[in-house]
Coordinates of C-alpha atoms in Angstrom, one line a residue:
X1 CA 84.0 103.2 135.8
X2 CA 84.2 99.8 134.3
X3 CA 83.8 99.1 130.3
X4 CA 83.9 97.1 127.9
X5 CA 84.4 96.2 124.4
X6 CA 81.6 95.4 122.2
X7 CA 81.5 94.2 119.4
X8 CA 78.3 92.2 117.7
X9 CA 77.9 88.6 119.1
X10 CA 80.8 89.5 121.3
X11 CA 81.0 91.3 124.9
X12 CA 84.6 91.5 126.1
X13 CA 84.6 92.4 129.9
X14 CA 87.4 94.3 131.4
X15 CA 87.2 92.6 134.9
X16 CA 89.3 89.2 134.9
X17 CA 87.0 86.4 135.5
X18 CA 86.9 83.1 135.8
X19 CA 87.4 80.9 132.9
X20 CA 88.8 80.9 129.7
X21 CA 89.4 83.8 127.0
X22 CA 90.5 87.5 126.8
X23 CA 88.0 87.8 130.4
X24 CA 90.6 86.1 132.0
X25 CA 92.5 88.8 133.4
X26 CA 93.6 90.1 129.7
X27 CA 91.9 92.5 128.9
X28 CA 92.3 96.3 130.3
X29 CA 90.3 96.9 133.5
X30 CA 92.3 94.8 135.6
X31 CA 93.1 96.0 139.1
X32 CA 92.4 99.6 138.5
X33 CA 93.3 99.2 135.1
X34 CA 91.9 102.3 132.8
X35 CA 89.3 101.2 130.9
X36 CA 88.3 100.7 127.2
X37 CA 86.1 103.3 125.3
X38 CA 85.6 104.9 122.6
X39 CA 84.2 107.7 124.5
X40 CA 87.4 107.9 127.0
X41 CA 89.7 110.8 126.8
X42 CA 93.3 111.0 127.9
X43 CA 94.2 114.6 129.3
X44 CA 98.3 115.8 129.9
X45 CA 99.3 119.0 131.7
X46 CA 101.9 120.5 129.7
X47 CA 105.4 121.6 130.9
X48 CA 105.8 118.4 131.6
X49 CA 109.2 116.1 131.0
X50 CA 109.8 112.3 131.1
X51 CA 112.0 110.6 133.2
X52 CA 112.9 106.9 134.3
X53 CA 112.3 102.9 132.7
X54 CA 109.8 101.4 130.5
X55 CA 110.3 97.8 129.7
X56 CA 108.6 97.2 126.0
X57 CA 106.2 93.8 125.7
X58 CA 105.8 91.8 122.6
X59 CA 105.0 93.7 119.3
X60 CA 101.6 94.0 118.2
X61 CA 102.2 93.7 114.7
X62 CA 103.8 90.5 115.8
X63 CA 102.0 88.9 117.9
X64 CA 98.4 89.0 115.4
X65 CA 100.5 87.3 112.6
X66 CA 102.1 84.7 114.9
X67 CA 98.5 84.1 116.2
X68 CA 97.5 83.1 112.6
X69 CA 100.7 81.3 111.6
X70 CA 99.2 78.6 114.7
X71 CA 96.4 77.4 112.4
X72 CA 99.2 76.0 109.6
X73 CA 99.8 73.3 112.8
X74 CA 96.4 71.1 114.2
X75 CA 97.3 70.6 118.2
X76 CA 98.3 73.4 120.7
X77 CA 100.9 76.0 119.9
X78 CA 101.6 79.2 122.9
X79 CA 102.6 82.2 121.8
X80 CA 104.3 83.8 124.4
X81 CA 105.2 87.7 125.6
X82 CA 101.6 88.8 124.1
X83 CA 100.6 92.4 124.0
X84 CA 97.5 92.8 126.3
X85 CA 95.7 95.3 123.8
X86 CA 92.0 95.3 122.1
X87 CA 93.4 93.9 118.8
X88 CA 94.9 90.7 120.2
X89 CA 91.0 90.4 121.6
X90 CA 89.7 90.8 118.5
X91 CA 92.1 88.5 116.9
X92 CA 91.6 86.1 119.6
X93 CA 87.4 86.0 118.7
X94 CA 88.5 85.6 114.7
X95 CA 90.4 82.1 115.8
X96 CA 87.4 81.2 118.3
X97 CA 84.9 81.6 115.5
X98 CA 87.3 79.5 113.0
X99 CA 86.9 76.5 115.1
X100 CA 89.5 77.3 117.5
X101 CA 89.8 77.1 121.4
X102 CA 91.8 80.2 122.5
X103 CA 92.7 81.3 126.2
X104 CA 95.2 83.9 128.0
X105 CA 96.6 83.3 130.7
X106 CA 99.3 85.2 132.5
X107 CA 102.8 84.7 131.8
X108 CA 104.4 82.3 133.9
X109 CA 107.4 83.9 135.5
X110 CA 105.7 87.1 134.9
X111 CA 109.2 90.0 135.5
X112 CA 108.0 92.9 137.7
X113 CA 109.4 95.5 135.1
X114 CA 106.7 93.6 132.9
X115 CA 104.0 94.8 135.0
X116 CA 102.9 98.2 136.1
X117 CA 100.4 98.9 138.7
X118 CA 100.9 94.9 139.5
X119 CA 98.9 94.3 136.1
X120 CA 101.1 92.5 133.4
X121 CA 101.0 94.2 130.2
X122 CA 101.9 90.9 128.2
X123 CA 100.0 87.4 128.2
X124 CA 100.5 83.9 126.8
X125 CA 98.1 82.9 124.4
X126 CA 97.3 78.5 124.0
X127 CA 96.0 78.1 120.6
X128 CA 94.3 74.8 120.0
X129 CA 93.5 74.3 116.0
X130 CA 91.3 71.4 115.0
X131 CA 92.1 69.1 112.0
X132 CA 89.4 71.2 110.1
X133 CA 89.3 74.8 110.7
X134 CA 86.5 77.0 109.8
X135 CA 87.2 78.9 106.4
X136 CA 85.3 81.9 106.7
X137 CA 86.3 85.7 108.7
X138 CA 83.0 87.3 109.3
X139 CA 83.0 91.0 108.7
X140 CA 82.1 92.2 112.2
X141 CA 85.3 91.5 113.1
X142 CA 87.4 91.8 110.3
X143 CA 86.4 95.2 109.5
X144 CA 87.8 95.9 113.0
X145 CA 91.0 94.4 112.4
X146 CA 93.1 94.7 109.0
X147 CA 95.5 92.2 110.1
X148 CA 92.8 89.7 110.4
X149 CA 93.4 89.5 106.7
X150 CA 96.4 87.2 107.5
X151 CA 94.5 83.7 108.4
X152 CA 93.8 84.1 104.2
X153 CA 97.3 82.1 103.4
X154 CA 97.4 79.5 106.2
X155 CA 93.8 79.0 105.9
X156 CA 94.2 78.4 102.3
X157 CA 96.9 76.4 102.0
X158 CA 95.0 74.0 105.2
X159 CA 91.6 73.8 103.9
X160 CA 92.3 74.9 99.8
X161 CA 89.3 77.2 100.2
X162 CA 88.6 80.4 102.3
X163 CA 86.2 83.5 102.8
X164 CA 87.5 86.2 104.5
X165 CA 85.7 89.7 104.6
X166 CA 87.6 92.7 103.2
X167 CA 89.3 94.1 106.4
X168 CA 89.3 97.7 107.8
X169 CA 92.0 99.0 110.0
X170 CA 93.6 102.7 110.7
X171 CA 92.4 105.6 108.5
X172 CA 95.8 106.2 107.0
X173 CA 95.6 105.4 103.5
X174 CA 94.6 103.1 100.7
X175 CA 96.2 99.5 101.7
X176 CA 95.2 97.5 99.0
X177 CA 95.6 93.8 98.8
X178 CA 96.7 93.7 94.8
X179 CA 99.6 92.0 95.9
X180 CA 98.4 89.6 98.1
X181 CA 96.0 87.9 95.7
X182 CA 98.5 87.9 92.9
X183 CA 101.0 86.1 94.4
X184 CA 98.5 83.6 95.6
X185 CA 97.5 83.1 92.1
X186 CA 100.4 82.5 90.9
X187 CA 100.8 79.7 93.6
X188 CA 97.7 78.5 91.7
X189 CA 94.3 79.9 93.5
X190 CA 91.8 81.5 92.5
X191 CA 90.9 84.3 93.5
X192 CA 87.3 86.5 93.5
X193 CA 85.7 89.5 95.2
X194 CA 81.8 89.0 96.3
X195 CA 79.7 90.8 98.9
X196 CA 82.3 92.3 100.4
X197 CA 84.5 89.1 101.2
X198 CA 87.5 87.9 99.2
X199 CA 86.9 84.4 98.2
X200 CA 90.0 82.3 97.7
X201 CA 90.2 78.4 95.9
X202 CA 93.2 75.6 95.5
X203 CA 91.4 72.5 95.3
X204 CA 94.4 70.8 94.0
X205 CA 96.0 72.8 96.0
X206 CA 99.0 75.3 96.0
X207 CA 102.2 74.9 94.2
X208 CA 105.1 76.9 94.7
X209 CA 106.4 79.7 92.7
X210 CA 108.6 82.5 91.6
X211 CA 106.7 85.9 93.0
X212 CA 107.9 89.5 92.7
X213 CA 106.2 91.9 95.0
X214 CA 106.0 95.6 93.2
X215 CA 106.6 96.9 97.4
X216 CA 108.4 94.7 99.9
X217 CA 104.6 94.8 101.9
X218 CA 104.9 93.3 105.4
X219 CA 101.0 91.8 104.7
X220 CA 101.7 90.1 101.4
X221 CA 105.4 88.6 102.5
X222 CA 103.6 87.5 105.8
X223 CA 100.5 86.1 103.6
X224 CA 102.9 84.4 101.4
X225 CA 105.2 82.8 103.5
X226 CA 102.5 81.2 105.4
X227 CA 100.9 79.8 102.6
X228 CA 104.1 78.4 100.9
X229 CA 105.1 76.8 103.7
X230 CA 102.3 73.8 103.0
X231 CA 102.6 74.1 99.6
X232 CA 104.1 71.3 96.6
X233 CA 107.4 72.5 96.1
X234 CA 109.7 75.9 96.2
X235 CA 108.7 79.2 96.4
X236 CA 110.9 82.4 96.2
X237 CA 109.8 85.7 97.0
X238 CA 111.7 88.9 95.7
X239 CA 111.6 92.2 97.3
X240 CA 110.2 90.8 100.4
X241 CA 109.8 92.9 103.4
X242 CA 112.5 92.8 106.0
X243 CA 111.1 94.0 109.5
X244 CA 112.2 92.2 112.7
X245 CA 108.3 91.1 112.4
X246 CA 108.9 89.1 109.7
X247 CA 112.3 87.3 110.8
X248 CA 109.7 86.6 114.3
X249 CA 107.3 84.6 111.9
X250 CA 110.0 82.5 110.0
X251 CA 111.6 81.6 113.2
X252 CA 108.1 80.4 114.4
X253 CA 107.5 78.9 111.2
X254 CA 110.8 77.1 110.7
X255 CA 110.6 75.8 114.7
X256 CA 107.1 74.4 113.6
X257 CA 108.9 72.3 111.0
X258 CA 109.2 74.8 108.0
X259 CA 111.9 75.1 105.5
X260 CA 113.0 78.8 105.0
X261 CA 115.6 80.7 104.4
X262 CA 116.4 84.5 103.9
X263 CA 114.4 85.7 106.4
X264 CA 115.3 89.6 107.1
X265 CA 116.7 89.7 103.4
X266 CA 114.5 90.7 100.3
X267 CA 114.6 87.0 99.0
X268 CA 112.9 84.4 101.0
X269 CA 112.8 80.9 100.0
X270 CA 110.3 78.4 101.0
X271 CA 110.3 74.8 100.3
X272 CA 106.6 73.6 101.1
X273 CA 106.3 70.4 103.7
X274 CA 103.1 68.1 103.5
X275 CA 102.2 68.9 107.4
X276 CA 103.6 71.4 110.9
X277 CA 103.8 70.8 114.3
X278 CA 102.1 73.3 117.1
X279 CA 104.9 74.9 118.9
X280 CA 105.4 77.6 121.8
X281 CA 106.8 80.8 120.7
X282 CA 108.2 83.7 122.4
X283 CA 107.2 87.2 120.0
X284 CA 109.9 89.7 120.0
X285 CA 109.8 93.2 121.5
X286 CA 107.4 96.1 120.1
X287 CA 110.1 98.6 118.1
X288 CA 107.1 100.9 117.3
X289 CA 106.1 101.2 121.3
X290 CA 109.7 101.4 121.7
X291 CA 110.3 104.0 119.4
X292 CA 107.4 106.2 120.5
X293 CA 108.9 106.3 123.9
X294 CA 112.7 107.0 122.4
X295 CA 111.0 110.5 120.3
X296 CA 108.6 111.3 123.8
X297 CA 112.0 111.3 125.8
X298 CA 113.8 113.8 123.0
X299 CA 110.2 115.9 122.7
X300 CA 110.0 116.4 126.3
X301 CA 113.9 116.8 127.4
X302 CA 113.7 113.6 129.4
X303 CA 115.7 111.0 130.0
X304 CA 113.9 107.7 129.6
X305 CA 115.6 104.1 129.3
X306 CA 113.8 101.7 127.1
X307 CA 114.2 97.6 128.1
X308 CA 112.6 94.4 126.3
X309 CA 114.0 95.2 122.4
X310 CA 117.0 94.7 121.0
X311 CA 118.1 98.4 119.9
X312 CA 119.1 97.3 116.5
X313 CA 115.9 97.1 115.8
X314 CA 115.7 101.3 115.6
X315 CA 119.0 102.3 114.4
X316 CA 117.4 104.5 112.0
X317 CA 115.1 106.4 114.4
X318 CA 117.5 106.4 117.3
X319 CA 120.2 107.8 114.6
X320 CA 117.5 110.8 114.1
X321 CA 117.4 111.5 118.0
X322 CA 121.4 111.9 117.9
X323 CA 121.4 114.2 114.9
X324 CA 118.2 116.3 116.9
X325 CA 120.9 116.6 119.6
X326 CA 119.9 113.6 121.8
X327 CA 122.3 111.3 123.7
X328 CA 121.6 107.6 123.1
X329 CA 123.5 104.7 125.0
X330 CA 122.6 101.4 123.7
X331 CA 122.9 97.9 125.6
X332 CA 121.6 94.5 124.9
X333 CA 118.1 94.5 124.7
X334 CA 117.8 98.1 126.5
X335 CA 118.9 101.6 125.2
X336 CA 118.5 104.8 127.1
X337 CA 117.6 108.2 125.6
X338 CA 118.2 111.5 127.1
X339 CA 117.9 115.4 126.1
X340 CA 119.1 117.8 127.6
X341 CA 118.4 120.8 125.0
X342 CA 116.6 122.1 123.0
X343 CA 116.0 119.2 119.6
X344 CA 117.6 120.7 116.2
X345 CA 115.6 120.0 113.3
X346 CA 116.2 117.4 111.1
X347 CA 114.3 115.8 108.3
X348 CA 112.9 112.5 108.0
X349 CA 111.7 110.4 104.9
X350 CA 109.8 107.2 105.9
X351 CA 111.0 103.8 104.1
X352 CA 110.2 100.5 104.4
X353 CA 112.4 98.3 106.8
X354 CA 115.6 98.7 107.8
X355 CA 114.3 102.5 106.8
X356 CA 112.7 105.0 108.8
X357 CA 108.9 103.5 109.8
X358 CA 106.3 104.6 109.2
X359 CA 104.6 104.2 112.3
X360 CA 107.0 106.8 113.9
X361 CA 105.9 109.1 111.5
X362 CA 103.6 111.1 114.1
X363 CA 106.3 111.1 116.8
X364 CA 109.0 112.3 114.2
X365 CA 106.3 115.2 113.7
X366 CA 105.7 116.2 117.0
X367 CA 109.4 116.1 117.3
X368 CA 109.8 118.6 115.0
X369 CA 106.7 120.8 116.0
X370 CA 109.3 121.4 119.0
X371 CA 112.6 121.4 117.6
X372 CA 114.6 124.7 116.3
X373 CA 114.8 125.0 112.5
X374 CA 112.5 123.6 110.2
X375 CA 112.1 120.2 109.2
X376 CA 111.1 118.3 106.2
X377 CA 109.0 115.3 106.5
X378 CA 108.5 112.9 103.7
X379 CA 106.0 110.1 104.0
X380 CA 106.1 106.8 101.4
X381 CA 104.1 104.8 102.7
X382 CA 100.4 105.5 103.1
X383 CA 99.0 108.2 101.5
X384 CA 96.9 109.0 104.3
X385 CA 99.2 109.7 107.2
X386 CA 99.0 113.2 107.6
X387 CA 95.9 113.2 108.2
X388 CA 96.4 113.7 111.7
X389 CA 98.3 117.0 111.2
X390 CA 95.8 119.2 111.7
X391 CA 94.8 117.8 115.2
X392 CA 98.6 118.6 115.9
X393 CA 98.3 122.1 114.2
X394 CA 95.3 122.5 117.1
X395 CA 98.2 122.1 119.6
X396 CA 100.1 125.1 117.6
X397 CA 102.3 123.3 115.7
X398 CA 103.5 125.1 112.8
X399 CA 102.9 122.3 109.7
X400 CA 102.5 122.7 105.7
X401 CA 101.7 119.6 104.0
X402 CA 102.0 119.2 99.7
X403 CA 101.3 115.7 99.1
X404 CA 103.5 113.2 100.7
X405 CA 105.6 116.2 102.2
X406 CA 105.2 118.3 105.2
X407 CA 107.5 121.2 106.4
X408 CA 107.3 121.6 109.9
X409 CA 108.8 124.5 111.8
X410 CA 109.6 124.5 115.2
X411 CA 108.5 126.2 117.9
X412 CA 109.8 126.3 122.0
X413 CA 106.6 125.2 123.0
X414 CA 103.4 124.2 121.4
X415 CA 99.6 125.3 123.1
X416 CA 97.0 122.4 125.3
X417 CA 93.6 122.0 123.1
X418 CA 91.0 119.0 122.8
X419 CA 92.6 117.0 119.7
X420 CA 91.2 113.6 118.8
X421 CA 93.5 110.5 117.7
X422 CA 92.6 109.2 114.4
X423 CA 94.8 106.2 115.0
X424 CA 96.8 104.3 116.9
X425 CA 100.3 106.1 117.0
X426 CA 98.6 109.2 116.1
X427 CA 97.0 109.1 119.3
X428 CA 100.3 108.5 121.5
X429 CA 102.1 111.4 119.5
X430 CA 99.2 113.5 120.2
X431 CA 99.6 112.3 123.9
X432 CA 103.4 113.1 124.1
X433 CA 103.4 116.5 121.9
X434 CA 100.5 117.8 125.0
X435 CA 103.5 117.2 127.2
X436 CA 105.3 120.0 125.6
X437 CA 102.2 122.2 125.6
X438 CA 101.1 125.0 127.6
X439 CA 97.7 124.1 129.5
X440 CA 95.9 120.9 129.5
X441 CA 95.7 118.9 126.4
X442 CA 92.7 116.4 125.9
X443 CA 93.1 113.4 123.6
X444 CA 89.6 111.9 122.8
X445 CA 89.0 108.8 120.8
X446 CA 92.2 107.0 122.7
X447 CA 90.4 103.4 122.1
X448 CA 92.7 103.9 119.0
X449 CA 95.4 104.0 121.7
X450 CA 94.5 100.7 122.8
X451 CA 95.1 98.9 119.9
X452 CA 98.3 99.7 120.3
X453 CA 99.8 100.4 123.7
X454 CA 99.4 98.2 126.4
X455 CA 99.1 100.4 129.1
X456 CA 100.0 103.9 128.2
X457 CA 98.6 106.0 131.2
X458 CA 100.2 103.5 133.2
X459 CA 103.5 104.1 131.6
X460 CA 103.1 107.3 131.5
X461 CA 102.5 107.7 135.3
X462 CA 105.6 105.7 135.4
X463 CA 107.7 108.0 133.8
X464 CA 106.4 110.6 136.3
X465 CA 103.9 111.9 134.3
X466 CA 100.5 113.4 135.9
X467 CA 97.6 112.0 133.4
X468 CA 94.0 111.3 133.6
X469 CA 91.8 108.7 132.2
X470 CA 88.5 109.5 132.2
X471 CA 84.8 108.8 130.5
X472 CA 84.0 112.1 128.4
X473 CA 81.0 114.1 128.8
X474 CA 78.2 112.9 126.9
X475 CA 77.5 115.2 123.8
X476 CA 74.2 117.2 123.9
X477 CA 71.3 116.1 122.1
X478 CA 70.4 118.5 119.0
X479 CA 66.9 119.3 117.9
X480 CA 65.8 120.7 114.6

């Protein structure tokens, strides 16, 4: 059964067809391609182990800021190694309805260990930005996409005034944007709230400044970076995040004609240029996708090799898989993880980068749900993450949460139910901890899934796992 995404003003099909945008072969649906629904469930046999190669495409959380970093340049800029997943569609419709002309096209050579099924999981993306973009992010989109939030700086420092509705995202915590807008206004906008967008003003435009984040936020450094670089004069940000997502941007930045520096250190300087060239960008490997599959090979007593990221990248993470017992041999651009036991508990605290992330949270869970001992999980980032540790107590984990803690004790194996994903990596733990499950576990609501992953059934399949895709039954209607 074929699907497709809708969204108001906006039906994405799932079949390539000819012509321009995501329909061109991008989106899933292509060449037996599982589709995309909100009503699709994703059901695992349990007792089941993973084994073999998965090469990791470009990162998601990437790849959507990269996308808005090519309206700082008028002209055509590519981005390159492009996650085929429903967000880069949405973001993809954001740019169209700024002004801009966006297709995907396959990548050109496209590596076979890119593909699965024959389908590639990455795509180019040609950006053409006029000379006057629009200035406004409609909420029919936005509220789909919290990441749409980032064509607020470049937009702003191109056209000195923008509207962009106050963006959704993942149900997994407040994620306010307090530091966005002060750091802007200290670059000399101003800044208001009305009917649900936030409205942002420089008519003399921005200037640079000294700015302090109270959290090294990935949004606000991303957000602030992109506006300095256009702006009259220096600007230095402290505490600055440090992922390998925000060294991707500078480097795309700086090749456009910026002036940084710092970039992966927690001061980044800008010096502001008066105008940017388009470019064509390559945007580095997913550590999050990479990570998932690193914790599903330990979770399951697999043996799984990882390609397409530079290990680096997950020292942290793959540093908990050794101290669970795992055996982790690292290579450029490739790492392999196998267990052969048993996993020993060990605790995990989430920090920002080059700490644990936050995003492995789920799978550091389900890791534990299996492992002998009991573990303590702390969680500093969002305030909201657990929420999806009662779907995994429905699978029999054994999990006490108090605040931003959980204490999770292990058990040999956990027990198949109907769980439903209540975000993106929440739904690919759920999916892995079912491996390790007696019975048949059955993920609903896995268009959270495809925000995220690529393919994952297909990748799954390719690690010799049986799975099914499938359409869910419809509920029954209810009469008072």
């Amino acid at each position: 059964m074929t699907h497709s995404l809708r969204i108001p003003d906006l039906t994405i099909p799932t079949r390539p067809q000819p012509g321009t945008g995501w329909s061109a072969g991008v989106g899933p649906g292509d060449a037996g391609d599982p589709a995309i629904s909100d009503v699709d469930v994703i059901r695992v046999n349990g007792a089941a182990r993973l084994a073999g190669t998965v090469h990791v495409v470009g990162a998601k959380n990437s790849a959507l800021k990269l996308m808005a970093a090519a309206l700082l340049a008028p002209g055509r800029s590519v981005i390159t190694n492009v996650p085929r997943i429903t967000d880069i569609a949405i973001m993809g419709e954001v740019l169209r309805r700024l002004g801009c002309d966006v297709r995907f096209d396959v990548d050109d050579p496209v590596d076979p260990m890119v593909a699965v099924g024959g389908v590639p999981r990455s795509r180019s993306v040609t950006i053409d930005v006029p000379e006057q973009p629009g200035v406004e992010a409609d909420y029919d989109l936005v509220r789909r996409l919290r990441a749409s939030i980032c064509v607020l700086g470049p937009l702003l420092a191109r056209r000195g005034y923008v509207r962009v509705a106050h963006p959704g995202g993942d149900a997994i915590g407040s994620r306010g944007l307090d530091m966005h807008i002060s750091g802007l206004t200290r670059m000399g906008a101003d800044i208001s709230g009305e009917h649900g967008f936030v409205i942002a003003s420089a008519p003399q435009g921005l200037h640079g400044a000294e700015i302090t984040l109270e959290f090294p936020s990935v949004g606000a450094t991303e957000n602030l970076v992109m506006a300095a670089v256009l702006a009259d004069g220096i600007t230095v940000i402290d505490n600055a995040a440090r992922e390998p997502e925000i060294v991707d941007i500078c480097t795309m930045l700086i090749r456009m004609g910026a002036l940084i520096e710092g970039e992966g250190t927690s001061t980044i300087t800008v010096v502001g240029v008066p105008r940017l060239q388009p470019v064509r960008h390559a945007t580095v490997g997913d550590r999050i996708v990479a990570g998932t599959w690193a914790f599903g090979a330990a979770m399951t007593r697999g043996d799984v090799t990882v390609t397409g990221l530079d290990p680096s990248y997950l020292e942290i993470a793959l540093d908990k898989v050794v101290a669970a017992g795992g055996l982790v041999e690292t290579r450029a651009n490739a790492f392999r993880v196998r267990m052969d036991e048993r996993p020993r508990a060990v605790d995990v605290v989430t920090l920002p980068y080059p700490g644990f992330a936050t995003d492995l949270l789920p799978m550091a869970i389900g890791l534990a749900a299996l492992s002998d001992g009991a573990s303590l999980i702390t969680e500093n980032i969002f305030d909201g993450r657990f929420m999806f540790a009662n779907e995994m107590m429905r699978l029999g984990a054994d999990i006490k949460t108090d605040g931003h803690h959980a204490v999770v004790r292990g058990r040999e194996r956990l027990s198949g139910a109907p769980v439903r994903a209540t975000d993106i990596r929440a739904g690919a733990g759920l999916i892995i901890a079912g491996l390790c499950a007696d019975g048949v576990t059955e993920v609903s609501h896995v268009h959270h899934v495809d925000r995220g992953y690529p393919d994952f059934v297909a990748d799954l399949r390719a690690l010799g796992i049986e799975v099914e895709r499938a359409t869910a039954p419809e509920e029954p209607e209810l009469t008072i």
